[in-house]
Amino acid sequence: MVPDKKDNEEAIKNVLTTYGNLLYRTAYIFLGNPHDVQDILQETLIKYMEKAPVFREKEHEKAWLLKVTSNLCRDFLRFHRRHACVNLDDLENLPVPPDQRDFIREITALPAKWKSVLLLHYVEGYSIKETAKITGLTENAVKKRLQRGRDALKKQLTESEGLYEQYQ
């Protein structure tokens, strides 16, 4: 038997009233960002509605909700650690001379596979061998991505009002 919409709404209201603050605090401790916390809580409630679990007692329900929330937070953090990105608006706050901000913007516009090896090799100063080890690529793959990244950056800079000549 599928629970009707009114039962789902009542169950969600009950969960939010009873455990909302606890779940919010738990997710906030993991993530530290209220916007991400809201996303995680929404996903937790969706899982609660999809699974429609039957609990033996209130403590079991509480434990289930906490476990789901903490697992979703861990998955969120793992995803963002593997798929790191830079907010382009944050570039204004970088300790970079103003005349190089356009150059940094051009680098961040590159595809991730080129950008990551360019940053590791040229900005962070890792050797090709070290870059290969960090990225899990072969040395030849790193060399090829460096070459393609440099070519793409050169093309971008040439098209962007003569920035290429400025950084040669």
Short mmCIF file of C-alpha atoms in Angstrom, two decimals:
data_model
loop_
_atom_site.label_atom_id
_atom_site.label_comp_id
_atom_site.label_asym_id
_atom_site.label_seq_id
_atom_site.Cartn_x
_atom_site.Cartn_y
_atom_site.Cartn_z
CA MET A 1 0.00 0.00 0.00
CA VAL A 2 1.43 3.37 -1.07
CA PRO A 3 1.08 6.13 1.53
CA ASP A 4 -0.97 9.04 0.29
CA LYS A 5 0.28 12.60 0.00
CA LYS A 6 -1.43 13.76 3.20
CA ASP A 7 0.27 11.00 5.23
CA ASN A 8 3.66 11.94 3.74
CA GLU A 9 3.16 15.61 4.56
CA GLU A 10 2.14 14.77 8.11
CA ALA A 11 5.14 12.47 8.57
CA ILE A 12 7.54 15.13 7.24
CA LYS A 13 6.05 17.80 9.50
CA ASN A 14 6.42 15.45 12.45
CA VAL A 15 10.06 14.68 11.59
CA LEU A 16 10.89 18.36 11.14
CA THR A 17 9.22 19.32 14.39
CA THR A 18 10.82 16.53 16.37
CA TYR A 19 14.30 16.25 14.80
CA GLY A 20 14.74 19.33 12.57
CA ASN A 21 17.10 21.22 14.87
CA LEU A 22 19.15 18.11 15.64
CA LEU A 23 19.55 17.23 11.96
CA TYR A 24 20.39 20.83 11.08
CA ARG A 25 23.08 21.03 13.78
CA THR A 26 24.52 17.68 12.73
CA ALA A 27 24.78 18.68 9.07
CA TYR A 28 26.12 22.13 9.97
CA ILE A 29 28.92 20.59 12.03
CA PHE A 30 29.91 18.52 8.98
CA LEU A 31 29.55 21.21 6.31
CA GLY A 32 29.68 24.64 7.94
CA ASN A 33 27.59 26.21 5.18
CA PRO A 34 23.86 26.81 5.75
CA HIS A 35 23.04 26.51 2.04
CA ASP A 36 24.69 23.10 1.76
CA VAL A 37 23.00 22.05 5.01
CA GLN A 38 19.59 22.87 3.54
CA ASP A 39 20.37 20.73 0.49
CA ILE A 40 21.43 17.81 2.68
CA LEU A 41 18.33 18.07 4.87
CA GLN A 42 16.16 18.13 1.79
CA GLU A 43 17.87 14.97 0.51
CA THR A 44 17.41 13.34 3.93
CA LEU A 45 13.69 14.04 3.84
CA ILE A 46 13.42 12.75 0.28
CA LYS A 47 15.08 9.50 1.36
CA TYR A 48 12.70 9.34 4.31
CA MET A 49 9.72 9.70 1.96
CA GLU A 50 11.08 7.24 -0.62
CA LYS A 51 11.94 4.51 1.86
CA ALA A 52 8.94 5.12 4.13
CA PRO A 53 10.63 3.08 6.86
CA VAL A 54 8.64 1.64 9.72
CA PHE A 55 10.42 2.11 13.02
CA ARG A 56 10.08 0.05 16.18
CA GLU A 57 10.47 3.14 18.36
CA LYS A 58 11.28 6.84 18.21
CA GLU A 59 14.96 6.27 19.05
CA HIS A 60 15.30 3.99 16.00
CA GLU A 61 13.77 6.69 13.80
CA LYS A 62 16.13 9.29 15.28
CA ALA A 63 19.17 7.04 14.72
CA TRP A 64 18.11 6.33 11.13
CA LEU A 65 17.69 10.04 10.33
CA LEU A 66 21.05 10.91 11.91
CA LYS A 67 22.80 8.11 10.02
CA VAL A 68 21.27 9.17 6.69
CA THR A 69 22.14 12.83 7.33
CA SER A 70 25.74 12.08 8.28
CA ASN A 71 26.19 9.72 5.30
CA LEU A 72 24.84 12.35 2.91
CA CYS A 73 27.21 14.92 4.42
CA ARG A 74 30.17 12.58 3.99
CA ASP A 75 29.18 11.88 0.38
CA PHE A 76 28.83 15.62 -0.25
CA LEU A 77 32.27 16.35 1.19
CA ARG A 78 33.85 13.45 -0.70
CA PHE A 79 32.32 14.65 -3.97
CA HIS A 80 33.53 18.22 -3.46
CA ARG A 81 36.99 17.06 -2.47
CA ARG A 82 37.25 15.09 -5.72
CA HIS A 83 35.60 17.75 -7.85
CA ALA A 84 37.13 20.88 -6.44
CA CYS A 85 36.30 24.13 -8.14
CA VAL A 86 37.09 27.77 -7.71
CA ASN A 87 34.31 30.31 -7.53
CA LEU A 88 35.14 32.95 -10.12
CA ASP A 89 33.82 35.68 -7.83
CA ASP A 90 36.48 34.70 -5.27
CA LEU A 91 39.20 35.67 -7.75
CA GLU A 92 38.75 39.28 -6.72
CA ASN A 93 39.97 38.32 -3.23
CA LEU A 94 43.10 36.48 -4.37
CA PRO A 95 46.39 38.06 -3.39
CA VAL A 96 47.29 38.57 -7.04
CA PRO A 97 48.41 41.82 -8.62
CA PRO A 98 45.44 43.39 -10.41
CA ASP A 99 47.17 43.15 -13.78
CA GLN A 100 47.28 39.32 -13.49
CA ARG A 101 43.60 38.77 -12.60
CA ASP A 102 42.61 38.46 -16.24
CA PHE A 103 45.33 35.85 -16.71
CA ILE A 104 44.04 33.85 -13.72
CA ARG A 105 40.51 34.04 -15.11
CA GLU A 106 41.75 32.60 -18.38
CA ILE A 107 43.40 29.68 -16.58
CA THR A 108 40.24 28.92 -14.62
CA ALA A 109 38.25 28.88 -17.88
CA LEU A 110 40.24 25.90 -19.14
CA PRO A 111 38.84 22.35 -18.88
CA ALA A 112 39.63 20.70 -15.53
CA LYS A 113 41.93 18.05 -17.00
CA TRP A 114 44.30 20.70 -18.38
CA LYS A 115 43.85 23.22 -15.60
CA SER A 116 44.77 20.74 -12.86
CA VAL A 117 48.08 19.69 -14.41
CA LEU A 118 48.96 23.29 -15.34
CA LEU A 119 48.34 24.48 -11.79
CA LEU A 120 50.21 21.57 -10.20
CA HIS A 121 53.20 21.89 -12.51
CA TYR A 122 53.57 25.63 -13.08
CA VAL A 123 51.93 27.23 -10.06
CA GLU A 124 52.63 24.68 -7.33
CA GLY A 125 56.01 23.71 -8.80
CA TYR A 126 55.59 19.92 -8.90
CA SER A 127 57.68 17.97 -11.38
CA ILE A 128 56.03 15.97 -14.15
CA LYS A 129 56.69 12.79 -12.20
CA GLU A 130 55.13 14.23 -9.03
CA THR A 131 52.19 15.62 -10.98
CA ALA A 132 51.62 12.18 -12.49
CA LYS A 133 51.66 10.60 -9.05
CA ILE A 134 49.20 13.16 -7.63
CA THR A 135 46.76 12.91 -10.52
CA GLY A 136 47.10 9.17 -11.06
CA LEU A 137 48.10 9.69 -14.69
CA THR A 138 51.12 8.42 -16.54
CA GLU A 139 54.01 10.82 -17.09
CA ASN A 140 53.31 10.84 -20.82
CA ALA A 141 49.66 11.74 -20.17
CA VAL A 142 50.78 14.63 -17.93
CA LYS A 143 53.18 15.88 -20.62
CA LYS A 144 50.44 15.72 -23.25
CA ARG A 145 47.92 17.52 -21.02
CA LEU A 146 50.51 20.19 -20.24
CA GLN A 147 51.12 20.67 -23.95
CA ARG A 148 47.42 20.83 -24.79
CA GLY A 149 46.72 23.08 -21.82
CA ARG A 150 49.50 25.49 -22.85
CA ASP A 151 48.18 25.52 -26.42
CA ALA A 152 44.60 26.17 -25.27
CA LEU A 153 45.78 28.89 -22.89
CA LYS A 154 47.85 30.51 -25.63
CA LYS A 155 44.83 30.47 -27.94
CA GLN A 156 42.57 31.94 -25.24
CA LEU A 157 45.07 34.65 -24.37
CA THR A 158 45.61 35.54 -28.03
CA GLU A 159 41.86 35.93 -28.50
CA SER A 160 41.53 37.96 -25.27
CA GLU A 161 42.75 41.37 -26.33
CA GLY A 162 46.45 40.62 -26.61
CA LEU A 163 46.96 39.20 -23.12
CA TYR A 164 49.38 36.65 -24.55
CA GLU A 165 52.00 39.25 -25.43
CA GLN A 166 51.69 40.72 -21.94
CA TYR A 167 52.68 37.43 -20.24
CA GLN A 168 55.45 36.23 -22.56
#
